[in-house]
Amino acid sequence: MKKLQGAHLRKPVTPDLLMTPSDQGDVDLDVDFAADRGNWTGKLDFLLSCIGYCVGLGNVWRFPYRAYTNGGGAFLVPYFLMLAICGIPLFFLELSLGQFSSLGPLAVWKISPLFKGAGAAMLLIVGLVAIYYNMIIAYVLFYLFASLTSNLPWEHCGNWWNTDLCLEHRGSKDGNGALPLNLTSTVSPSEEYWSRYVLHIQGSQGIGSPGHIRWNLCLCLLLAWVIVFLCILKGVKSSGKVVYFTATFPYLILLMLLVRGVTLPGAWKGIQFYLTPQFHHLLSSKVWIEAALQIFYSLGVGFGGLLTFASYNTFHQNIYRDTFIVTLGNAITSILAGFAIFSVLGYMSQELGVPVDQVAKAGPGLAFVVYPQAMTMLPLSPFWSFLFFFMLLTLGLDSQFAFLETIVTAVTDEFPYYLRPKKAVFSGLICVAMYLMGLVLTTDGGMYWLVLLDDYSASFGLMVVVITTCLAVTRVYGIQRFCRDIHMMLGFKPGFYFRACWLFLSPATLLALLVYSIVKYQPSEYGSYRFPAWAELLGILMGLLSCLMIPAGMLVAVLREEGSLWERLQQASRPAMDWGPSLEENRTGMYVATLAGSQSPKPLMVHMRKYGGITSFENTAIEVDREIAEEEESMM
């Protein structure tokens, strides 16, 4: 038996960390035990926060291009199939873990302390992503301020940052458009503005010599971190209100851009490129892998953000319904963003007299080169440019809120009595530390470091973390046990669909993704620049470090136990003594016996006498207890 269990049985005094309100003597019993942790002020706070977290920059600059290059409309077949196999089940699993325990990504591993390293790996991944993601928000702020002029600065050549290769690609707007332009040997003003003025990449010799800090980018990054800090200052009570604007306003701007885009000449040309079904692409494994990757990253599974948000819910919040609202809403938003983007690219294609595939790009190139160039061709170009970048700002901030809240929640849940009263100060220290670590991204060669972080921080390491989480919950903790927990929380058990996905389909698909990413590994590059071997090794080590945290956590957990190696493994894999719902009134059924000081042979009856009456959820607890008793009898 564990030392902790033995000590608990011997000592009449309950340890402080396990005390409930009724054990605390003169403490005010009207205050919930977890009240100081914070919670959403309304159900819509949680739903909008999840939507804002999932609907991000990738919906605008990654999904449309992936759809276009992987079969157009045919890409929607593997996309929605992968959403059903991986996206929805893993989304629901992570929300269930967070809501049931009311704990962050580290403390939630009371469910099986042997796998606590997976929580630490989550924190490392989300920390690295938060550093470079806020740099992208800083770029957006830079362009947002640059749009507050009568003429966009990337509209014309002739500026100090332009070269002799600069050519104003105006196409038929300035000429008769009879012949297509030869764009291969020229550079657009928007591209030179991005690379030579914003990034000033010519001042760097490569990733090993980043050059000087760009003070305008440094200040934009500082502003981005100040905005994030102010919005998470009071935890979910403040960020939960900010998302009412940041999660809904992008849809208004996206609708405006969509209406403007489809009314432009040549818009149908771009939409046709975007959605024309090419079903022969479905025979390629690459298309299915791309669809799974898009689902995996766009929903933010494995980063801990969903788990963190759900941990602030009330115990009986209907996350089953919320799962379908958010996941399907995210998919529909991606498709609508594709219409808005490719309608404008179609117009741009007609203006320049070149095929759509020569102007379509993915990633930052779309947001900071191609689309800004398209804006210069429209009447009231500064207005449309400002709207586009304001939309990107609100999309990015939602995700950044989640990243920071995940880190702060995870650490404060580990040290609640020290950090929860000083949560605002701790949040500020995290923001300052990450700002300082992100300063290298504001140098002349900062884009090289950003690409390295983007390629490796959340690549194969994130897949390993999600696979580990899925197997630990369903195989070690037990699928029956987990479904009982959900039954107690929501009033019904997950059906065959969720069980099949959690046990087989989702882990198998993620394992295939992991193998594919290793087999098809390609070195990082940025334009024509190839990263040196030491940078590649650094990136690989960055990904491996998160993976290594899982066995390291296992080693620590095993060393804390006693007995033979097998006994230690068994003890470390069992749920901790205080695993279960955080509030005493939610600990019905089998979890009442795990309350500190509970010695009653019929804890459920004592619990109901104390709190009065039998609710529908307590009826569920009685059913769960009956099932457990029947199973034990059948095993004897």
XYZ file of C-alpha atoms in Angstrom:
636
model
C 0.000 0.000 0.000
C 1.201 3.477 -0.766
C 2.730 5.607 1.927
C 0.075 8.230 1.317
C -2.754 5.769 1.843
C -1.176 4.419 5.019
C -0.639 7.861 6.441
C -4.220 8.773 5.619
C -5.569 5.791 7.559
C -3.292 6.310 10.563
C -3.688 10.039 11.073
C -6.965 11.471 12.372
C -6.017 14.890 10.974
C -6.707 15.402 7.276
C -3.839 16.884 5.225
C -4.542 20.454 4.113
C -4.331 19.610 0.418
C -7.138 17.028 0.778
C -9.440 19.025 3.049
C -13.002 19.735 2.014
C -15.088 22.670 3.266
C -16.754 20.529 5.919
C -13.339 19.542 7.321
C -12.139 23.100 7.746
C -13.873 24.020 10.987
C -14.742 27.687 11.022
C -14.285 28.213 7.279
C -17.341 29.729 5.597
C -19.275 26.764 4.159
C -21.155 28.975 1.714
C -17.991 29.344 -0.345
C -17.256 26.541 -2.819
C -13.979 24.706 -2.291
C -12.803 25.685 -5.797
C -14.232 29.188 -5.720
C -10.804 30.810 -5.626
C -9.876 28.986 -8.814
C -12.385 30.969 -10.835
C -15.064 29.905 -13.301
C -16.941 31.119 -16.350
C -19.582 33.732 -15.600
C -21.910 32.130 -18.152
C -22.234 29.096 -20.437
C -21.739 31.257 -23.534
C -18.305 32.350 -22.239
C -17.025 28.794 -22.550
C -18.587 28.168 -25.952
C -17.254 31.385 -27.486
C -13.817 30.805 -25.963
C -13.646 27.356 -27.575
C -14.793 28.757 -30.918
C -12.236 31.557 -30.713
C -9.513 29.086 -29.744
C -10.205 26.700 -32.637
C -11.021 29.284 -35.312
C -7.654 30.922 -35.841
C -5.167 32.063 -38.444
C -4.926 28.583 -39.954
C -8.559 28.764 -41.084
C -7.676 31.729 -43.285
C -4.222 30.977 -44.618
C -3.900 27.183 -44.463
C -7.222 25.435 -45.102
C -8.142 27.141 -48.422
C -4.739 26.361 -49.930
C -4.761 22.762 -48.697
C -8.217 22.246 -50.184
C -7.153 23.755 -53.516
C -3.959 21.668 -53.815
C -5.565 18.390 -52.647
C -8.500 17.921 -54.955
C -10.630 21.041 -54.442
C -14.168 20.060 -53.493
C -13.091 16.402 -53.305
C -10.869 17.336 -50.344
C -14.021 17.832 -48.269
C -14.632 14.058 -48.324
C -11.474 13.069 -46.376
C -11.714 16.307 -44.377
C -15.124 15.520 -42.871
C -14.277 11.822 -42.524
C -11.164 12.681 -40.510
C -13.240 15.156 -38.511
C -15.534 12.269 -37.551
C -12.721 9.790 -36.787
C -10.242 12.056 -35.012
C -11.527 15.589 -34.502
C -14.856 15.154 -32.719
C -13.900 12.175 -30.470
C -10.576 13.663 -29.291
C -12.213 17.054 -28.768
C -14.892 15.474 -26.562
C -12.322 13.391 -24.677
C -10.245 16.439 -23.755
C -13.290 18.471 -22.688
C -14.543 15.560 -20.573
C -11.232 15.204 -18.748
C -11.104 18.903 -17.911
C -14.719 19.313 -16.837
C -14.866 16.150 -14.727
C -11.772 17.007 -12.687
C -11.778 20.836 -12.799
C -7.994 20.617 -13.168
C -5.414 21.886 -15.636
C -3.103 19.844 -17.930
C -0.666 18.910 -15.131
C -2.933 18.224 -12.155
C -5.444 16.314 -14.303
C -2.975 13.423 -14.350
C -4.191 12.433 -10.919
C -6.189 10.127 -13.179
C -2.952 8.153 -13.676
C 0.192 9.751 -12.188
C 2.385 7.492 -14.312
C 1.578 9.670 -17.342
C 2.028 13.087 -15.787
C 4.933 13.670 -18.176
C 2.358 14.034 -20.957
C 1.009 17.104 -19.154
C 4.513 18.558 -18.865
C 5.049 17.885 -22.574
C 1.826 19.778 -23.336
C 3.118 22.785 -21.408
C 6.449 22.781 -23.249
C 4.724 22.600 -26.631
C 2.175 25.299 -25.871
C 4.901 27.532 -24.411
C 7.018 27.346 -27.573
C 3.964 27.917 -29.777
C 2.854 30.925 -27.694
C 6.262 32.590 -28.162
C 6.173 32.586 -31.969
C 2.382 32.874 -32.328
C 2.445 36.261 -30.622
C 5.147 37.333 -33.077
C 2.686 36.677 -35.888
C 0.180 38.852 -34.021
C 2.918 41.527 -33.847
C 3.263 41.369 -37.662
C -0.500 41.780 -37.935
C -0.373 44.846 -35.668
C 2.431 46.268 -37.831
C 0.284 45.969 -40.975
C -2.788 47.200 -39.119
C -1.032 50.463 -38.247
C 0.450 50.698 -41.752
C -3.082 50.534 -43.199
C -4.047 53.784 -41.416
C -2.956 55.900 -44.403
C -4.532 57.277 -47.558
C -2.139 55.191 -49.700
C -0.878 51.776 -48.659
C 2.945 51.771 -48.355
C 3.248 48.507 -50.308
C 1.256 49.831 -53.261
C 4.129 51.388 -55.263
C 7.811 50.881 -55.984
C 10.344 53.721 -55.555
C 10.752 53.462 -51.777
C 14.143 53.052 -50.116
C 13.522 49.370 -49.500
C 12.678 48.562 -53.126
C 15.171 47.087 -55.598
C 15.490 47.288 -59.367
C 13.454 44.081 -59.641
C 10.393 45.805 -58.158
C 7.493 46.018 -60.589
C 3.982 47.229 -59.839
C 1.949 44.222 -60.905
C -1.169 46.075 -61.865
C -2.064 44.043 -64.933
C -5.139 45.036 -66.889
C -6.060 47.698 -64.346
C -3.321 49.938 -65.734
C -3.112 48.532 -69.236
C -5.323 46.792 -71.755
C -4.628 43.368 -70.280
C -4.324 41.755 -73.701
C -1.160 39.871 -72.784
C -0.299 38.266 -69.476
C 2.572 39.790 -67.564
C 5.857 37.951 -67.185
C 6.127 37.975 -63.415
C 8.881 35.396 -63.002
C 11.787 37.842 -63.077
C 10.130 40.628 -61.106
C 9.073 41.217 -57.504
C 5.864 42.887 -56.362
C 5.996 45.955 -54.062
C 4.077 44.012 -51.390
C 6.657 41.229 -51.366
C 9.569 43.647 -51.006
C 7.695 45.590 -48.320
C 7.258 42.360 -46.363
C 10.758 40.937 -46.764
C 12.922 44.048 -46.999
C 11.050 46.568 -44.853
C 8.990 44.656 -42.252
C 11.414 41.757 -41.780
C 14.539 43.547 -43.086
C 15.786 40.054 -43.855
C 18.634 41.395 -46.015
C 20.340 42.429 -42.759
C 20.793 38.779 -41.742
C 23.220 36.203 -43.101
C 21.042 33.336 -41.907
C 19.694 31.750 -38.733
C 23.158 31.776 -37.157
C 23.599 35.557 -37.550
C 20.181 37.141 -36.934
C 21.498 40.713 -36.992
C 19.988 43.675 -35.145
C 16.670 43.990 -33.353
C 13.981 45.742 -35.417
C 12.652 48.232 -32.874
C 9.342 48.762 -34.667
C 8.704 44.990 -34.497
C 9.971 44.930 -30.925
C 7.372 47.540 -29.930
C 4.605 45.725 -31.816
C 5.509 42.513 -29.981
C 5.438 44.396 -26.679
C 1.984 45.760 -27.514
C 0.784 42.253 -28.414
C 1.909 40.900 -25.036
C 0.354 43.855 -23.187
C -2.985 43.197 -24.917
C -2.814 39.496 -24.044
C -1.905 40.210 -20.415
C -4.732 42.714 -19.930
C -7.231 40.240 -21.369
C -6.158 37.325 -19.135
C -5.495 39.516 -16.083
C -8.436 38.075 -14.132
C -8.309 34.645 -15.727
C -11.423 33.347 -17.453
C -13.543 36.055 -15.842
C -11.831 38.665 -18.056
C -10.913 36.606 -21.139
C -14.422 35.098 -21.075
C -15.853 38.562 -21.663
C -13.287 39.653 -24.258
C -14.203 36.685 -26.480
C -17.712 38.057 -26.905
C -16.013 40.509 -29.255
C -12.923 38.664 -30.491
C -14.824 35.437 -31.319
C -17.793 37.046 -33.067
C -16.411 40.138 -34.805
C -14.180 38.133 -37.209
C -17.340 36.579 -38.645
C -18.726 40.023 -39.444
C -15.502 41.039 -41.198
C -15.278 37.680 -42.976
C -18.820 38.165 -44.236
C -17.950 41.676 -45.503
C -14.829 40.374 -47.268
C -16.837 37.493 -48.719
C -19.539 39.778 -50.119
C -16.908 42.157 -51.512
C -14.909 39.281 -52.953
C -17.709 37.490 -54.819
C -18.841 40.760 -56.413
C -15.426 41.382 -57.997
C -14.811 40.579 -61.681
C -13.036 37.249 -62.016
C -14.118 36.076 -58.538
C -15.774 32.953 -59.938
C -12.460 32.006 -61.534
C -10.829 31.765 -58.110
C -13.786 29.947 -56.515
C -13.725 27.447 -59.386
C -10.044 26.748 -58.725
C -10.836 26.388 -55.032
C -13.741 23.947 -55.209
C -13.606 22.107 -58.558
C -13.695 18.424 -57.484
C -10.740 16.349 -58.628
C -11.720 12.941 -57.307
C -8.593 11.182 -58.585
C -6.723 12.934 -55.758
C -8.599 10.721 -53.275
C -6.509 7.762 -54.432
C -3.423 9.455 -52.977
C -2.555 8.807 -49.329
C -1.118 12.340 -49.153
C -4.602 13.869 -49.436
C -5.920 11.828 -46.505
C -2.893 12.683 -44.409
C -3.288 16.383 -45.241
C -6.966 16.250 -44.218
C -6.118 14.569 -40.913
C -3.337 17.074 -40.208
C -5.662 19.990 -40.932
C -8.270 18.620 -38.503
C -5.653 17.784 -35.890
C -4.079 21.240 -35.781
C -7.127 23.419 -36.475
C -9.088 22.047 -33.492
C -6.137 22.560 -31.144
C -6.331 19.059 -29.652
C -3.360 18.197 -27.442
C -2.321 21.747 -26.616
C -4.249 21.680 -23.335
C -6.409 24.680 -24.195
C -9.643 22.690 -24.453
C -8.917 20.857 -21.218
C -8.175 24.155 -19.470
C -11.336 25.881 -20.689
C -13.517 22.898 -19.734
C -11.981 22.822 -16.242
C -13.733 26.131 -15.473
C -17.179 24.750 -16.390
C -19.901 23.744 -13.989
C -19.859 19.973 -13.446
C -22.969 19.241 -15.513
C -22.306 21.564 -18.483
C -23.462 19.876 -21.715
C -20.070 19.566 -23.420
C -21.483 16.839 -25.694
C -23.575 19.476 -27.473
C -20.773 22.027 -27.330
C -18.378 19.575 -29.003
C -20.513 19.345 -32.136
C -21.198 23.092 -32.220
C -17.503 24.013 -32.073
C -16.071 21.296 -34.336
C -18.667 21.687 -37.083
C -18.584 25.498 -36.732
C -14.810 25.419 -37.182
C -15.126 23.351 -40.362
C -17.799 25.619 -41.853
C -15.720 28.705 -41.012
C -12.726 27.231 -42.860
C -14.840 26.618 -45.953
C -16.314 30.149 -45.870
C -12.828 31.620 -45.445
C -11.815 29.758 -48.598
C -14.595 31.465 -50.558
C -13.538 34.895 -49.224
C -9.841 34.323 -49.998
C -10.129 32.670 -53.412
C -12.747 35.083 -54.731
C -10.206 37.887 -54.236
C -7.389 35.751 -55.669
C -9.566 35.079 -58.720
C -10.003 38.822 -59.209
C -6.265 39.276 -58.760
C -5.597 36.546 -61.315
C -7.767 38.319 -63.891
C -6.151 41.686 -63.194
C -2.641 40.287 -63.623
C -3.505 38.009 -66.514
C -1.962 34.934 -64.847
C -3.423 31.618 -63.589
C -4.762 31.466 -60.050
C -2.125 28.938 -59.035
C 0.571 31.577 -59.585
C -0.941 33.932 -57.028
C -2.254 31.381 -54.495
C -0.005 30.704 -51.524
C -0.310 29.213 -48.050
C 0.917 30.490 -44.708
C 2.277 33.961 -43.952
C 2.878 34.557 -47.672
C -0.881 34.743 -48.222
C -1.530 37.090 -45.292
C 1.429 39.443 -45.703
C 2.181 39.390 -49.451
C -0.595 38.137 -51.727
C -3.705 39.464 -49.976
C -2.175 42.897 -49.207
C -1.242 43.136 -52.891
C -4.832 42.278 -53.836
C -6.079 45.030 -51.520
C -4.117 47.646 -53.512
C -6.208 46.785 -56.570
C -9.504 47.600 -54.834
C -11.153 51.006 -54.388
C -10.793 52.195 -50.762
C -7.827 49.827 -50.410
C -6.730 51.109 -46.933
C -10.223 50.401 -45.574
C -10.294 46.792 -46.832
C -6.709 46.257 -45.725
C -7.519 47.491 -42.222
C -10.548 45.170 -42.014
C -8.527 42.161 -43.171
C -5.747 42.663 -40.637
C -8.188 43.501 -37.858
C -9.876 40.178 -38.579
C -6.504 38.396 -38.348
C -5.779 40.195 -35.067
C -9.005 39.056 -33.413
C -8.567 35.516 -34.768
C -5.029 35.321 -33.404
C -5.744 36.815 -29.980
C -8.365 34.177 -29.111
C -5.872 31.374 -29.622
C -3.159 33.243 -27.739
C -5.498 33.731 -24.763
C -5.957 29.960 -24.642
C -2.213 29.255 -24.801
C -1.439 31.588 -21.896
C -4.427 30.479 -19.829
C -3.304 26.869 -20.289
C 0.174 27.594 -18.903
C -1.063 29.734 -16.001
C -3.834 27.300 -15.039
C -1.561 24.249 -15.167
C 1.065 25.763 -12.868
C -1.386 27.367 -10.426
C -3.283 24.066 -10.110
C -0.010 22.405 -9.100
C 0.702 25.057 -6.439
C -2.771 26.436 -5.641
C -2.139 27.819 -2.179
C 0.901 29.769 -3.294
C -0.035 30.975 -6.784
C -3.836 31.301 -6.960
C -3.939 34.409 -4.727
C -1.207 35.932 -6.939
C -2.479 34.688 -10.271
C -2.376 38.142 -11.909
C 1.255 38.687 -10.887
C 2.183 35.205 -12.053
C 0.460 35.814 -15.404
C 2.432 39.033 -15.788
C 5.726 37.255 -15.088
C 4.905 34.601 -17.709
C 4.154 37.306 -20.300
C 7.384 39.181 -19.530
C 9.474 35.991 -19.743
C 7.934 34.998 -23.075
C 8.354 38.495 -24.463
C 12.064 38.393 -23.646
C 12.417 34.931 -25.201
C 10.629 36.177 -28.306
C 12.984 39.116 -28.881
C 15.134 36.987 -31.195
C 12.105 36.866 -33.516
C 12.215 40.665 -33.891
C 15.732 40.636 -35.368
C 16.603 40.862 -39.060
C 16.769 37.065 -39.224
C 13.850 36.506 -36.862
C 11.759 34.862 -39.578
C 14.259 31.989 -39.767
C 13.767 31.299 -36.057
C 9.988 31.612 -36.412
C 9.962 29.027 -39.233
C 12.107 26.672 -37.128
C 9.737 26.982 -34.157
C 6.695 26.560 -36.390
C 8.075 23.426 -38.059
C 9.260 21.569 -34.959
C 7.664 22.858 -31.734
C 4.269 21.220 -32.337
C 5.006 18.555 -34.944
C 5.596 14.887 -34.082
C 5.852 15.701 -30.347
C 2.235 16.835 -30.242
C 1.067 13.628 -31.933
C 2.954 11.525 -29.378
C 1.304 13.466 -26.538
C -2.215 12.975 -27.940
C -1.641 9.262 -28.613
C -0.320 8.834 -25.046
C -3.315 10.697 -23.580
C -5.793 8.624 -25.567
C -4.182 5.296 -24.608
C -3.699 6.271 -20.948
C -7.358 7.213 -20.516
C -8.902 4.319 -22.440
C -6.451 1.483 -21.737
C -4.838 2.254 -18.364
C -7.609 4.162 -16.574
C -10.153 2.108 -18.481
C -12.779 2.913 -21.083
C -15.578 1.582 -18.841
C -14.433 3.750 -15.943
C -14.116 6.815 -18.157
C -17.570 6.301 -19.637
C -18.987 5.958 -16.101
C -17.431 9.294 -15.204
C -19.068 10.920 -18.214
C -22.347 9.210 -17.301
C -22.171 10.701 -13.810
C -21.336 14.122 -15.255
C -23.745 14.338 -18.217
C -26.429 11.772 -17.362
C -25.668 9.412 -20.272
C -22.828 7.232 -21.501
C -20.931 7.854 -24.750
C -22.181 5.559 -27.496
C -20.435 2.963 -29.639
C -19.108 5.652 -32.014
C -17.041 7.408 -29.345
C -15.841 4.151 -27.771
C -14.677 2.759 -31.119
C -12.847 5.974 -31.972
C -11.158 6.288 -28.560
C -10.098 2.635 -28.464
C -9.023 2.035 -32.062
C -9.725 4.530 -34.842
C -8.288 7.743 -33.366
C -5.024 6.245 -32.000
C -4.490 4.266 -35.225
C -5.012 7.363 -37.375
C -2.667 9.444 -35.227
C -0.050 6.694 -35.346
C -0.308 6.676 -39.148
C 0.143 10.471 -39.122
C 3.218 10.132 -36.913
C 4.804 7.488 -39.148
C 3.994 9.499 -42.272
C 5.537 12.682 -40.844
C 8.742 10.773 -40.020
C 8.961 8.940 -43.351
C 8.195 12.042 -45.398
C 10.436 14.287 -43.323
C 11.761 17.300 -45.223
C 14.323 19.804 -43.904
C 13.017 23.261 -43.079
C 13.425 26.046 -45.592
C 12.335 29.625 -46.076
C 12.142 30.646 -49.712
C 15.505 29.742 -51.239
C 17.245 29.607 -47.834
C 18.144 26.126 -46.589
C 18.677 25.702 -42.869
C 22.123 24.466 -41.739
C 22.490 21.017 -40.184
C 22.865 22.372 -36.631
C 19.557 24.253 -36.938
C 17.821 21.101 -38.176
C 19.273 19.167 -35.241
C 18.099 21.873 -32.836
C 14.587 21.630 -34.271
C 14.522 17.832 -33.990
C 15.750 18.028 -30.382
C 13.006 20.574 -29.699
C 10.410 18.029 -30.828
C 12.110 15.131 -29.044
C 12.288 17.014 -25.746
C 8.505 17.028 -25.413
C 8.435 13.280 -26.186
C 11.165 12.546 -23.623
C 9.138 14.238 -20.885
C 6.706 11.300 -20.946
C 9.234 8.569 -19.971
C 10.917 11.038 -17.591
C 7.556 11.562 -15.840
C 7.085 7.787 -15.653
C 10.488 7.377 -14.024
C 9.682 9.998 -11.383
C 6.279 8.443 -10.671
C 7.764 4.950 -10.288
C 10.545 6.144 -7.982
C 7.967 7.674 -5.638
C 6.340 4.287 -5.021
C 7.506 1.265 -3.037
C 7.839 -2.429 -3.783
C 8.996 -4.318 -6.843
C 9.099 -2.656 -10.253
C 5.787 -4.231 -11.275
C 4.132 -3.152 -8.014
C 5.464 0.371 -8.460
C 4.098 0.521 -12.021
C 0.693 -0.709 -10.853
C 0.509 1.797 -8.005
C 1.673 4.715 -10.176
C -0.889 3.931 -12.870
C -3.852 3.910 -10.462
C -5.825 7.135 -9.908
C -4.690 9.270 -6.985
C -6.713 9.152 -3.753
C -8.344 12.508 -4.413
C -9.099 11.908 -8.102
C -12.650 12.870 -9.042
C -14.894 15.938 -9.133
C -13.344 18.863 -7.286
C -16.474 20.020 -5.434
C -17.860 17.903 -2.612
C -21.469 18.159 -3.789
C -20.470 16.605 -7.145
C -18.735 13.607 -5.546
C -21.646 11.204 -5.747
C -21.574 7.434 -6.058
C -18.180 5.749 -5.779
C -16.362 9.096 -5.414
C -17.943 9.931 -2.055
C -15.746 7.274 -0.438
C -12.662 9.138 -1.672
C -13.540 12.275 0.283
C -11.018 13.049 3.026
C -12.175 11.516 6.299
C -15.012 9.502 4.762
C -15.365 6.176 6.674
C -19.079 5.482 6.072
C -20.023 2.089 4.540
C -22.847 3.827 2.669
C -21.248 7.140 1.647
C -23.853 7.951 -1.023
C -26.704 7.912 1.496
C -24.706 10.123 3.892
C -23.944 12.465 1.044
C -27.603 12.759 0.041
C -28.749 13.329 3.635
C -26.190 16.121 3.948
C -27.103 17.919 0.734
C -30.788 16.936 0.664
C -32.885 15.050 -1.861
C -31.961 12.875 -4.808
C -31.312 14.688 -8.073
C -31.335 13.115 -11.527
C -27.550 13.085 -11.452
C -27.540 11.310 -8.081
C -29.889 8.729 -9.591
C -27.207 8.275 -12.224
C -24.644 7.778 -9.443
C -26.832 5.044 -7.905
C -27.009 3.313 -11.291
C -23.232 3.502 -11.636
C -22.754 1.993 -8.169
C -25.166 -0.822 -9.052
C -23.220 -1.561 -12.251
C -19.949 -1.729 -10.321
C -21.478 -4.113 -7.747
C -22.839 -6.382 -10.514
C -19.451 -6.472 -12.217
C -17.708 -7.381 -8.942
C -20.222 -10.195 -8.309
C -19.751 -11.594 -11.809
C -15.957 -11.665 -11.302
C -16.211 -13.648 -8.032
